[in-house]
Amino acid sequence: MAIIQKNSARLEFDSVALLQAESKPSFVDGQIVYIKGITASNDDGHGNFRYNASSSATDDGATIINTIGTGNGRFLRVFGETISVKDFGATGNGSTADHVAIQAAIDYAKTQINADNIYPLVTASVFFPAGQYRIASGSSLVVSRGIKLYGESSSLVKLIHLGGTVPCIKTDSAVTSNNNIQIQDLEIYGIGAGTTYGIYFNNSFYNSKIENVIIRNCNVNFKSLDSWSAYIEHCHFDSSIANNIEFENATAIYIANSRIDNSGENNAYITKSPTWPSVHTIFEGCVIQRAQQEGIKLVDVDSVNVTNSYFEGNNIANSNHADIHWAHGAATRGVNLNVSNCYASATSGGNTNKFIYAATSGDVNVNNTRIYNAAGTYAYLVGIDLGASIRACYINSSRIEATTR
């Protein structure tokens, strides 16, 4: 049955088209109807709609519904605390381009954030039910301050980006304070170099976070530019064309319990301009392996803490690279590099030349760390290589196996 009379207050319709086929005189202001799906019952686009007799908004087939007849009168979707992309017509079927519907959900979420609050602590959430969502070539999902995108699970939700030399997800360039953006529990899969960035944060000043996210096969899987603080936890970055993770001009970086591997260049690259304030970086509990070049490359980074992490098989290109390369750039910065409770192996996959290559004017501290050297092709040539400007190196409770320690 197309229409089911539940009670005098609410009608139910199997799809949007069946409600659109009704005539305006059938409804009164404030009346609630329930639609079971956008195109068919149980397609996850279900929800309540309230009749607004004075509305003349344009029917979009998902959040605003017009019925037969002229003049005012529209059904407006009633949203709960969480906004689903399927409320706006996204299919998640892996073949339909869903970017327009997803962006509509994001844009609606933006309207729920107080415009006077430039540092929103409470985000507007956009939910992705299980499915594969295609983002058309040349299109990006644009987020801004206070927006949270999250999926049912990173194993169940995949955004498939079809390239066009643009990012899959990026911050709004018209907003100067893109604070507290969160992306959680989904996978982003790029087309290679055509997906410039899986996620691109620009001017994301405070408290932006990605958690339980998988990003694969983009030119750079994650890029942050001119952003103060960023948190990455329980993520997997894999098979980038260039760098897996790239920070340019950040102040505080925290990367924890994440796997970063198979980069075309560096697994993580962090740098700053001479005019940018100090940069502080923490890697904790990470697996960093199989980079073509450096495992972690840090240029003009003031303080670095690498703890409880595992390195293996970086420098597949077999040139003069290291698992951790701490260097001077134009800003000639670098105060402390602290490495503790780490294990490094050159036994398979790569030809890592050095575990640490430090070429700043700071101090190096290595504690409770083992650098494992296998004889033959994959042996470390140098365990710790200190440039002439290094002030001091402290090694405690560590074992270094290399041709030159």
mmCIF file of C-alpha atoms in Angstrom:
data_model
loop_
_atom_site.group_PDB
_atom_site.id
_atom_site.type_symbol
_atom_site.label_atom_id
_atom_site.label_comp_id
_atom_site.label_asym_id
_atom_site.label_seq_id
_atom_site.Cartn_x
_atom_site.Cartn_y
_atom_site.Cartn_z
ATOM 1 C CA MET A 1 0.000 0.000 0.000
ATOM 2 C CA ALA A 2 1.421 3.386 -0.964
ATOM 3 C CA ILE A 3 -0.078 5.354 1.925
ATOM 4 C CA ILE A 4 -0.834 3.959 5.358
ATOM 5 C CA GLN A 5 -3.088 5.931 7.719
ATOM 6 C CA LYS A 6 -1.381 5.432 11.089
ATOM 7 C CA ASN A 7 -3.458 7.966 13.030
ATOM 8 C CA SER A 8 -4.939 11.434 12.569
ATOM 9 C CA ALA A 9 -1.588 13.104 13.262
ATOM 10 C CA ARG A 10 0.766 11.275 10.909
ATOM 11 C CA LEU A 11 0.685 9.611 7.508
ATOM 12 C CA GLU A 12 3.352 7.279 6.122
ATOM 13 C CA PHE A 13 4.619 7.149 2.526
ATOM 14 C CA ASP A 14 6.925 4.583 0.965
ATOM 15 C CA SER A 15 8.907 7.203 -1.018
ATOM 16 C CA VAL A 16 9.301 10.907 -1.736
ATOM 17 C CA ALA A 17 7.542 10.500 -5.114
ATOM 18 C CA LEU A 18 4.384 9.237 -3.436
ATOM 19 C CA LEU A 19 4.225 12.283 -1.163
ATOM 20 C CA GLN A 20 4.901 14.597 -4.131
ATOM 21 C CA ALA A 21 1.877 13.073 -5.852
ATOM 22 C CA GLU A 22 -0.456 14.297 -3.098
ATOM 23 C CA SER A 23 -2.327 17.603 -3.396
ATOM 24 C CA LYS A 24 -1.857 20.607 -1.074
ATOM 25 C CA PRO A 25 -5.429 20.731 0.254
ATOM 26 C CA SER A 26 -4.801 17.333 1.859
ATOM 27 C CA PHE A 27 -2.559 18.819 4.571
ATOM 28 C CA VAL A 28 -2.681 21.367 7.374
ATOM 29 C CA ASP A 29 0.073 23.564 8.786
ATOM 30 C CA GLY A 30 2.310 21.692 11.209
ATOM 31 C CA GLN A 31 1.173 18.225 10.140
ATOM 32 C CA ILE A 32 3.822 15.484 10.355
ATOM 33 C CA VAL A 33 4.260 12.755 7.743
ATOM 34 C CA TYR A 34 6.782 9.926 7.722
ATOM 35 C CA ILE A 35 8.630 8.891 4.546
ATOM 36 C CA LYS A 36 10.129 5.394 4.573
ATOM 37 C CA GLY A 37 12.810 6.178 1.972
ATOM 38 C CA ILE A 38 13.964 8.627 -0.684
ATOM 39 C CA THR A 39 13.292 6.364 -3.674
ATOM 40 C CA ALA A 40 11.996 3.217 -1.998
ATOM 41 C CA SER A 41 11.035 1.977 1.428
ATOM 42 C CA ASN A 42 13.984 1.236 3.736
ATOM 43 C CA ASP A 43 16.680 2.898 1.583
ATOM 44 C CA ASP A 44 17.989 4.761 4.674
ATOM 45 C CA GLY A 45 16.548 8.119 3.556
ATOM 46 C CA HIS A 46 13.577 7.734 5.881
ATOM 47 C CA GLY A 47 12.443 10.445 8.281
ATOM 48 C CA ASN A 48 9.761 12.817 9.512
ATOM 49 C CA PHE A 49 8.645 15.859 7.524
ATOM 50 C CA ARG A 50 6.581 18.771 8.872
ATOM 51 C CA TYR A 51 4.179 20.722 6.634
ATOM 52 C CA ASN A 52 4.901 24.458 6.515
ATOM 53 C CA ALA A 53 1.933 26.153 4.869
ATOM 54 C CA SER A 54 3.841 29.407 4.236
ATOM 55 C CA SER A 55 7.026 27.905 2.753
ATOM 56 C CA SER A 56 7.844 28.425 -0.924
ATOM 57 C CA ALA A 57 11.287 26.744 -0.796
ATOM 58 C CA THR A 58 12.455 24.780 -3.825
ATOM 59 C CA ASP A 59 11.795 21.042 -3.765
ATOM 60 C CA ASP A 60 15.122 19.192 -3.563
ATOM 61 C CA GLY A 61 13.700 15.678 -3.325
ATOM 62 C CA ALA A 62 15.304 14.997 0.036
ATOM 63 C CA THR A 63 14.866 17.766 2.597
ATOM 64 C CA ILE A 64 12.156 19.934 0.994
ATOM 65 C CA ILE A 65 9.132 18.290 -0.615
ATOM 66 C CA ASN A 66 6.460 20.053 -2.689
ATOM 67 C CA THR A 67 3.104 18.501 -3.454
ATOM 68 C CA ILE A 68 0.679 18.989 -6.356
ATOM 69 C CA GLY A 69 -0.870 22.437 -6.587
ATOM 70 C CA THR A 70 0.254 26.060 -6.870
ATOM 71 C CA GLY A 71 1.232 28.462 -4.143
ATOM 72 C CA ASN A 72 2.944 28.020 -0.816
ATOM 73 C CA GLY A 73 3.139 24.875 1.261
ATOM 74 C CA ARG A 74 6.115 22.542 1.607
ATOM 75 C CA PHE A 75 7.135 19.557 3.712
ATOM 76 C CA LEU A 76 10.436 20.251 5.509
ATOM 77 C CA ARG A 77 12.506 17.413 6.891
ATOM 78 C CA VAL A 78 12.740 17.270 10.682
ATOM 79 C CA PHE A 79 16.354 16.596 11.683
ATOM 80 C CA GLY A 80 17.601 15.043 14.882
ATOM 81 C CA GLU A 81 20.961 15.759 16.497
ATOM 82 C CA THR A 82 22.755 13.760 13.789
ATOM 83 C CA ILE A 83 22.375 14.478 10.090
ATOM 84 C CA SER A 84 22.706 11.510 7.746
ATOM 85 C CA VAL A 85 23.993 11.951 4.199
ATOM 86 C CA LYS A 86 21.160 9.652 3.149
ATOM 87 C CA ASP A 87 18.681 12.241 4.420
ATOM 88 C CA PHE A 88 19.872 14.338 1.486
ATOM 89 C CA GLY A 89 19.704 11.604 -1.138
ATOM 90 C CA ALA A 90 23.160 9.971 -1.021
ATOM 91 C CA THR A 91 22.947 6.331 -2.099
ATOM 92 C CA GLY A 92 26.221 4.767 -0.961
ATOM 93 C CA ASN A 93 25.799 2.146 -3.686
ATOM 94 C CA GLY A 94 29.333 2.491 -5.100
ATOM 95 C CA SER A 95 28.193 3.539 -8.575
ATOM 96 C CA THR A 96 26.130 6.727 -8.174
ATOM 97 C CA ALA A 97 27.928 10.055 -7.746
ATOM 98 C CA ASP A 98 26.978 11.107 -4.210
ATOM 99 C CA HIS A 99 29.052 14.266 -3.749
ATOM 100 C CA VAL A 100 26.176 16.720 -4.324
ATOM 101 C CA ALA A 101 23.977 15.032 -1.722
ATOM 102 C CA ILE A 102 26.848 14.768 0.770
ATOM 103 C CA GLN A 103 27.760 18.431 0.326
ATOM 104 C CA ALA A 104 24.124 19.373 0.870
ATOM 105 C CA ALA A 105 24.228 17.523 4.198
ATOM 106 C CA ILE A 106 27.455 19.318 5.160
ATOM 107 C CA ASP A 107 26.051 22.699 4.153
ATOM 108 C CA TYR A 108 22.960 22.107 6.246
ATOM 109 C CA ALA A 109 25.151 21.128 9.203
ATOM 110 C CA LYS A 110 27.020 24.428 8.850
ATOM 111 C CA THR A 111 23.767 26.312 9.465
ATOM 112 C CA GLN A 112 23.432 24.628 12.858
ATOM 113 C CA ILE A 113 26.620 26.218 14.214
ATOM 114 C CA ASN A 114 26.395 29.598 15.914
ATOM 115 C CA ALA A 115 27.884 32.088 13.472
ATOM 116 C CA ASP A 116 29.223 34.210 16.347
ATOM 117 C CA ASN A 117 31.225 31.327 17.818
ATOM 118 C CA ILE A 118 34.506 31.178 15.914
ATOM 119 C CA TYR A 119 35.843 28.472 18.267
ATOM 120 C CA PRO A 120 32.914 26.032 18.406
ATOM 121 C CA LEU A 121 33.370 23.224 20.911
ATOM 122 C CA VAL A 122 30.190 21.412 19.927
ATOM 123 C CA THR A 123 30.230 20.261 16.331
ATOM 124 C CA ALA A 124 27.420 19.623 13.901
ATOM 125 C CA SER A 125 27.688 15.959 12.924
ATOM 126 C CA VAL A 126 27.177 14.439 9.477
ATOM 127 C CA PHE A 127 26.809 10.666 9.493
ATOM 128 C CA PHE A 128 27.678 8.175 6.724
ATOM 129 C CA PRO A 129 25.801 4.864 7.009
ATOM 130 C CA ALA A 130 27.585 1.768 5.676
ATOM 131 C CA GLY A 131 28.242 2.037 1.943
ATOM 132 C CA GLN A 132 30.596 3.210 -0.792
ATOM 133 C CA TYR A 133 30.147 6.861 -1.763
ATOM 134 C CA ARG A 134 31.569 8.090 -5.065
ATOM 135 C CA ILE A 135 32.955 11.627 -5.286
ATOM 136 C CA ALA A 136 33.004 12.703 -8.946
ATOM 137 C CA SER A 137 36.176 13.802 -10.723
ATOM 138 C CA GLY A 138 36.937 17.462 -10.043
ATOM 139 C CA SER A 139 34.738 17.549 -6.936
ATOM 140 C CA SER A 140 35.673 17.951 -3.274
ATOM 141 C CA LEU A 141 33.703 17.792 -0.053
ATOM 142 C CA VAL A 142 34.141 21.190 1.630
ATOM 143 C CA VAL A 143 34.067 21.398 5.410
ATOM 144 C CA SER A 144 34.539 24.319 7.789
ATOM 145 C CA ARG A 145 34.733 25.047 11.507
ATOM 146 C CA GLY A 146 32.773 22.849 13.848
ATOM 147 C CA ILE A 147 31.889 20.166 11.282
ATOM 148 C CA LYS A 148 32.258 16.492 12.140
ATOM 149 C CA LEU A 149 32.104 13.823 9.430
ATOM 150 C CA TYR A 150 31.857 10.277 10.726
ATOM 151 C CA GLY A 151 30.982 6.887 9.367
ATOM 152 C CA GLU A 152 29.538 3.704 10.747
ATOM 153 C CA SER A 153 33.053 2.196 10.655
ATOM 154 C CA SER A 154 36.211 2.613 8.586
ATOM 155 C CA SER A 155 35.663 -0.972 7.413
ATOM 156 C CA LEU A 156 32.090 -0.225 6.286
ATOM 157 C CA VAL A 157 32.235 3.312 4.864
ATOM 158 C CA LYS A 158 34.430 4.202 1.882
ATOM 159 C CA LEU A 159 34.638 7.508 0.012
ATOM 160 C CA ILE A 160 35.870 6.772 -3.512
ATOM 161 C CA HIS A 161 37.384 9.893 -5.051
ATOM 162 C CA LEU A 162 37.681 9.930 -8.832
ATOM 163 C CA GLY A 163 40.415 12.552 -9.133
ATOM 164 C CA GLY A 164 40.429 15.710 -11.203
ATOM 165 C CA THR A 165 43.501 17.160 -9.437
ATOM 166 C CA VAL A 166 41.547 18.209 -6.336
ATOM 167 C CA PRO A 167 41.330 16.914 -2.738
ATOM 168 C CA CYS A 168 38.640 14.501 -1.611
ATOM 169 C CA ILE A 169 37.926 16.516 1.555
ATOM 170 C CA LYS A 170 39.144 20.077 2.059
ATOM 171 C CA THR A 171 38.521 23.043 4.310
ATOM 172 C CA ASP A 172 36.601 26.071 3.087
ATOM 173 C CA SER A 173 39.109 28.599 1.711
ATOM 174 C CA ALA A 174 36.657 31.441 2.432
ATOM 175 C CA VAL A 175 36.791 30.716 6.184
ATOM 176 C CA THR A 176 39.855 31.995 8.053
ATOM 177 C CA SER A 177 39.278 30.051 11.301
ATOM 178 C CA ASN A 178 38.481 26.451 10.413
ATOM 179 C CA ASN A 179 38.618 25.225 14.012
ATOM 180 C CA ASN A 180 37.547 21.928 15.567
ATOM 181 C CA ILE A 181 36.978 19.907 12.402
ATOM 182 C CA GLN A 182 36.683 16.168 13.043
ATOM 183 C CA ILE A 183 36.732 13.260 10.608
ATOM 184 C CA GLN A 184 36.199 9.779 12.021
ATOM 185 C CA ASP A 185 35.461 6.157 11.189
ATOM 186 C CA LEU A 186 35.653 6.080 7.394
ATOM 187 C CA GLU A 187 38.002 5.249 4.528
ATOM 188 C CA ILE A 188 39.109 7.539 1.705
ATOM 189 C CA TYR A 189 40.370 5.924 -1.483
ATOM 190 C CA GLY A 190 41.926 8.132 -4.161
ATOM 191 C CA ILE A 191 42.720 7.707 -7.838
ATOM 192 C CA GLY A 192 46.444 8.325 -7.340
ATOM 193 C CA ALA A 193 48.048 11.608 -8.383
ATOM 194 C CA GLY A 194 44.636 12.870 -9.547
ATOM 195 C CA THR A 195 43.480 13.008 -5.935
ATOM 196 C CA THR A 196 45.861 15.727 -4.746
ATOM 197 C CA TYR A 197 45.022 15.120 -1.072
ATOM 198 C CA GLY A 198 42.787 12.657 0.705
ATOM 199 C CA ILE A 199 42.213 15.304 3.379
ATOM 200 C CA TYR A 200 43.471 18.887 3.074
ATOM 201 C CA PHE A 201 43.267 21.167 6.132
ATOM 202 C CA ASN A 202 44.122 24.835 5.547
ATOM 203 C CA ASN A 203 43.798 27.466 8.302
ATOM 204 C CA SER A 204 42.430 24.807 10.616
ATOM 205 C CA PHE A 205 43.809 26.637 13.628
ATOM 206 C CA TYR A 206 42.696 24.705 16.695
ATOM 207 C CA ASN A 207 41.757 21.175 17.705
ATOM 208 C CA SER A 208 41.206 19.520 14.354
ATOM 209 C CA LYS A 209 41.255 15.748 14.565
ATOM 210 C CA ILE A 210 41.080 12.638 12.413
ATOM 211 C CA GLU A 211 40.481 9.330 14.145
ATOM 212 C CA ASN A 212 39.943 5.750 12.946
ATOM 213 C CA VAL A 213 40.376 6.882 9.343
ATOM 214 C CA ILE A 214 42.026 4.973 6.493
ATOM 215 C CA ILE A 215 43.431 6.985 3.571
ATOM 216 C CA ARG A 216 44.912 5.210 0.568
ATOM 217 C CA ASN A 217 46.247 5.888 -2.894
ATOM 218 C CA CYS A 218 46.215 9.696 -2.999
ATOM 219 C CA ASN A 219 49.061 11.926 -4.143
ATOM 220 C CA VAL A 220 49.421 13.058 -0.508
ATOM 221 C CA ASN A 221 47.084 11.222 1.824
ATOM 222 C CA PHE A 222 46.864 13.979 4.461
ATOM 223 C CA LYS A 223 48.040 17.609 4.227
ATOM 224 C CA SER A 224 47.832 20.354 6.833
ATOM 225 C CA LEU A 225 48.849 23.911 5.930
ATOM 226 C CA ASP A 226 49.023 26.952 8.237
ATOM 227 C CA SER A 227 47.214 25.148 11.026
ATOM 228 C CA TRP A 228 48.046 25.395 14.701
ATOM 229 C CA SER A 229 47.185 22.027 16.208
ATOM 230 C CA ALA A 230 46.200 18.692 14.729
ATOM 231 C CA TYR A 231 45.531 15.296 16.255
ATOM 232 C CA ILE A 232 45.745 12.001 14.378
ATOM 233 C CA GLU A 233 44.826 8.824 16.243
ATOM 234 C CA HIS A 234 44.222 5.192 15.235
ATOM 235 C CA CYS A 235 44.589 5.922 11.525
ATOM 236 C CA HIS A 236 46.175 4.115 8.585
ATOM 237 C CA PHE A 237 47.894 5.992 5.742
ATOM 238 C CA ASP A 238 48.910 3.791 2.842
ATOM 239 C CA SER A 239 50.296 3.884 -0.715
ATOM 240 C CA SER A 240 50.657 7.609 -1.338
ATOM 241 C CA ILE A 241 52.247 8.795 -4.557
ATOM 242 C CA ALA A 242 54.274 11.440 -2.676
ATOM 243 C CA ASN A 243 54.218 11.933 1.114
ATOM 244 C CA ASN A 244 51.762 9.976 3.238
ATOM 245 C CA ILE A 245 51.411 12.776 5.804
ATOM 246 C CA GLU A 246 52.534 16.349 5.228
ATOM 247 C CA PHE A 247 52.485 19.278 7.666
ATOM 248 C CA GLU A 248 53.584 22.740 6.601
ATOM 249 C CA ASN A 249 53.458 25.441 9.270
ATOM 250 C CA ALA A 250 51.914 23.730 12.262
ATOM 251 C CA THR A 251 52.483 24.444 15.940
ATOM 252 C CA ALA A 252 51.450 21.249 17.736
ATOM 253 C CA ILE A 253 51.220 17.853 16.023
ATOM 254 C CA TYR A 254 50.150 14.678 17.792
ATOM 255 C CA ILE A 255 50.144 11.391 15.849
ATOM 256 C CA ALA A 256 49.344 8.302 17.901
ATOM 257 C CA ASN A 257 48.659 4.601 17.437
ATOM 258 C CA SER A 258 48.699 4.929 13.664
ATOM 259 C CA ARG A 259 50.219 3.005 10.772
ATOM 260 C CA ILE A 260 52.024 4.983 8.075
ATOM 261 C CA ASP A 261 53.464 2.971 5.214
ATOM 262 C CA ASN A 262 54.198 2.507 1.516
ATOM 263 C CA SER A 263 54.761 6.167 0.614
ATOM 264 C CA GLY A 264 56.176 7.193 -2.737
ATOM 265 C CA GLU A 265 58.377 9.725 -0.933
ATOM 266 C CA ASN A 266 58.380 10.264 2.864
ATOM 267 C CA ASN A 267 55.961 8.597 5.233
ATOM 268 C CA ALA A 268 55.743 11.820 7.226
ATOM 269 C CA TYR A 269 57.112 15.221 6.178
ATOM 270 C CA ILE A 270 56.955 18.183 8.575
ATOM 271 C CA THR A 271 58.354 21.643 7.871
ATOM 272 C CA LYS A 272 57.824 25.341 8.551
ATOM 273 C CA SER A 273 58.590 28.729 7.055
ATOM 274 C CA PRO A 274 61.109 31.076 8.742
ATOM 275 C CA THR A 275 58.318 33.375 10.016
ATOM 276 C CA TRP A 276 56.171 30.616 11.532
ATOM 277 C CA PRO A 277 56.287 30.092 15.341
ATOM 278 C CA SER A 278 57.863 27.043 16.926
ATOM 279 C CA VAL A 279 56.785 23.526 15.912
ATOM 280 C CA HIS A 280 56.359 20.672 18.385
ATOM 281 C CA THR A 281 55.715 17.129 17.186
ATOM 282 C CA ILE A 282 54.841 13.857 18.909
ATOM 283 C CA PHE A 283 54.753 10.390 17.345
ATOM 284 C CA GLU A 284 53.522 7.817 19.844
ATOM 285 C CA GLY A 285 52.819 4.133 19.284
ATOM 286 C CA CYS A 286 53.144 4.315 15.492
ATOM 287 C CA VAL A 287 54.283 1.858 12.817
ATOM 288 C CA ILE A 288 56.317 3.693 10.158
ATOM 289 C CA GLN A 289 57.578 1.546 7.325
ATOM 290 C CA ARG A 290 58.315 1.028 3.628
ATOM 291 C CA ALA A 291 58.805 4.635 2.534
ATOM 292 C CA GLN A 292 60.667 5.182 -0.699
ATOM 293 C CA GLN A 293 62.631 7.913 1.090
ATOM 294 C CA GLU A 294 62.535 8.913 4.779
ATOM 295 C CA GLY A 295 60.384 7.369 7.476
ATOM 296 C CA ILE A 296 59.969 10.777 9.171
ATOM 297 C CA LYS A 297 61.524 13.915 7.692
ATOM 298 C CA LEU A 298 61.535 17.022 9.883
ATOM 299 C CA VAL A 299 62.809 20.376 8.655
ATOM 300 C CA ASP A 300 63.081 23.301 11.100
ATOM 301 C CA VAL A 301 61.002 21.469 13.697
ATOM 302 C CA ASP A 302 61.875 22.713 17.190
ATOM 303 C CA SER A 303 61.079 19.694 19.348
ATOM 304 C CA VAL A 304 60.366 16.108 18.333
ATOM 305 C CA ASN A 305 59.307 13.201 20.533
ATOM 306 C CA VAL A 306 59.112 9.721 19.020
ATOM 307 C CA THR A 307 58.028 7.088 21.542
ATOM 308 C CA ASN A 308 56.916 3.452 21.523
ATOM 309 C CA SER A 309 57.129 3.278 17.738
ATOM 310 C CA TYR A 310 58.341 0.736 15.182
ATOM 311 C CA PHE A 311 60.363 1.414 12.025
ATOM 312 C CA GLU A 312 61.045 -1.072 9.273
ATOM 313 C CA GLY A 313 62.112 -1.118 5.645
ATOM 314 C CA ASN A 314 62.154 2.602 4.884
ATOM 315 C CA ASN A 315 64.348 4.037 2.116
ATOM 316 C CA ILE A 316 63.339 1.568 -0.582
ATOM 317 C CA ALA A 317 64.890 3.935 -3.134
ATOM 318 C CA ASN A 318 68.280 3.121 -1.574
ATOM 319 C CA SER A 319 69.788 6.589 -1.369
ATOM 320 C CA ASN A 320 71.106 8.484 1.637
ATOM 321 C CA HIS A 321 67.927 8.538 3.748
ATOM 322 C CA ALA A 322 67.000 7.654 7.327
ATOM 323 C CA ASP A 323 64.136 6.414 9.448
ATOM 324 C CA ILE A 324 64.233 9.793 11.243
ATOM 325 C CA HIS A 325 65.828 12.762 9.481
ATOM 326 C CA TRP A 326 65.947 15.979 11.549
ATOM 327 C CA ALA A 327 67.343 18.849 9.515
ATOM 328 C CA HIS A 328 67.819 22.581 9.220
ATOM 329 C CA GLY A 329 66.008 24.527 6.537
ATOM 330 C CA ALA A 330 65.603 28.219 5.868
ATOM 331 C CA ALA A 331 64.544 28.847 9.487
ATOM 332 C CA THR A 332 67.595 27.016 10.920
ATOM 333 C CA ARG A 333 65.534 25.684 13.831
ATOM 334 C CA GLY A 334 65.821 22.524 15.917
ATOM 335 C CA VAL A 335 66.123 22.195 19.697
ATOM 336 C CA ASN A 336 65.449 18.642 20.881
ATOM 337 C CA LEU A 337 64.968 15.233 19.282
ATOM 338 C CA ASN A 338 63.892 12.598 21.808
ATOM 339 C CA VAL A 339 63.548 8.936 20.751
ATOM 340 C CA SER A 340 62.508 6.422 23.381
ATOM 341 C CA ASN A 341 61.177 2.872 23.601
ATOM 342 C CA CYS A 342 61.441 2.340 19.843
ATOM 343 C CA TYR A 343 62.500 -0.592 17.668
ATOM 344 C CA ALA A 344 64.033 -0.135 14.234
ATOM 345 C CA SER A 345 64.723 -2.866 11.716
ATOM 346 C CA ALA A 346 66.351 -2.776 8.309
ATOM 347 C CA THR A 347 65.775 -6.456 7.730
ATOM 348 C CA SER A 348 63.211 -6.458 4.965
ATOM 349 C CA GLY A 349 61.595 -4.366 2.285
ATOM 350 C CA GLY A 350 64.007 -1.459 2.229
ATOM 351 C CA ASN A 351 67.621 -0.366 2.303
ATOM 352 C CA THR A 352 67.560 2.144 5.133
ATOM 353 C CA ASN A 353 70.909 3.879 5.322
ATOM 354 C CA LYS A 354 70.556 5.327 8.828
ATOM 355 C CA PHE A 355 68.198 5.151 11.782
ATOM 356 C CA ILE A 356 68.713 8.780 12.846
ATOM 357 C CA TYR A 357 70.297 11.506 10.759
ATOM 358 C CA ALA A 358 70.412 14.727 12.808
ATOM 359 C CA ALA A 359 71.698 17.878 11.120
ATOM 360 C CA THR A 360 70.449 20.732 13.309
ATOM 361 C CA SER A 361 72.045 22.659 16.181
ATOM 362 C CA GLY A 362 69.973 20.883 18.843
ATOM 363 C CA ASP A 363 70.297 17.916 21.214
ATOM 364 C CA VAL A 364 69.581 14.243 20.464
ATOM 365 C CA ASN A 365 68.370 11.854 23.169
ATOM 366 C CA VAL A 366 67.935 8.114 22.575
ATOM 367 C CA ASN A 367 66.530 5.952 25.378
ATOM 368 C CA ASN A 368 65.499 2.291 25.642
ATOM 369 C CA THR A 369 65.697 1.839 21.891
ATOM 370 C CA ARG A 370 67.006 -1.001 19.751
ATOM 371 C CA ILE A 371 68.356 -0.525 16.256
ATOM 372 C CA TYR A 372 68.501 -3.972 14.723
ATOM 373 C CA ASN A 373 70.943 -4.681 11.963
ATOM 374 C CA ALA A 374 70.829 -7.789 9.794
ATOM 375 C CA ALA A 375 73.933 -8.725 7.903
ATOM 376 C CA GLY A 376 73.825 -8.328 4.160
ATOM 377 C CA THR A 377 71.682 -6.267 1.804
ATOM 378 C CA TYR A 378 69.419 -4.635 4.381
ATOM 379 C CA ALA A 379 71.977 -3.689 7.024
ATOM 380 C CA TYR A 380 72.019 -0.214 8.556
ATOM 381 C CA LEU A 381 75.216 1.487 7.420
ATOM 382 C CA VAL A 382 74.977 4.054 10.219
ATOM 383 C CA GLY A 383 72.943 3.803 13.402
ATOM 384 C CA ILE A 384 73.001 7.477 14.429
ATOM 385 C CA ASP A 385 74.587 10.093 12.181
ATOM 386 C CA LEU A 386 75.187 13.484 13.843
ATOM 387 C CA GLY A 387 75.857 16.599 11.842
ATOM 388 C CA ALA A 388 78.635 18.990 12.818
ATOM 389 C CA SER A 389 76.235 21.472 14.446
ATOM 390 C CA ILE A 390 74.588 19.036 16.890
ATOM 391 C CA ARG A 391 75.252 20.243 20.439
ATOM 392 C CA ALA A 392 75.004 16.938 22.299
ATOM 393 C CA CYS A 393 73.853 13.332 21.970
ATOM 394 C CA TYR A 394 72.727 11.216 24.935
ATOM 395 C CA ILE A 395 72.219 7.460 24.554
ATOM 396 C CA ASN A 396 70.805 5.485 27.470
ATOM 397 C CA SER A 397 69.815 1.806 27.826
ATOM 398 C CA SER A 398 69.856 1.317 24.052
ATOM 399 C CA ARG A 399 71.335 -1.189 21.622
ATOM 400 C CA ILE A 400 72.632 -0.012 18.278
ATOM 401 C CA GLU A 401 73.598 -2.522 15.602
ATOM 402 C CA ALA A 402 75.000 -0.996 12.438
ATOM 403 C CA THR A 403 78.102 -1.055 10.309
ATOM 404 C CA THR A 404 78.954 2.304 11.910
ATOM 405 C CA ARG A 405 77.228 3.103 15.189
#
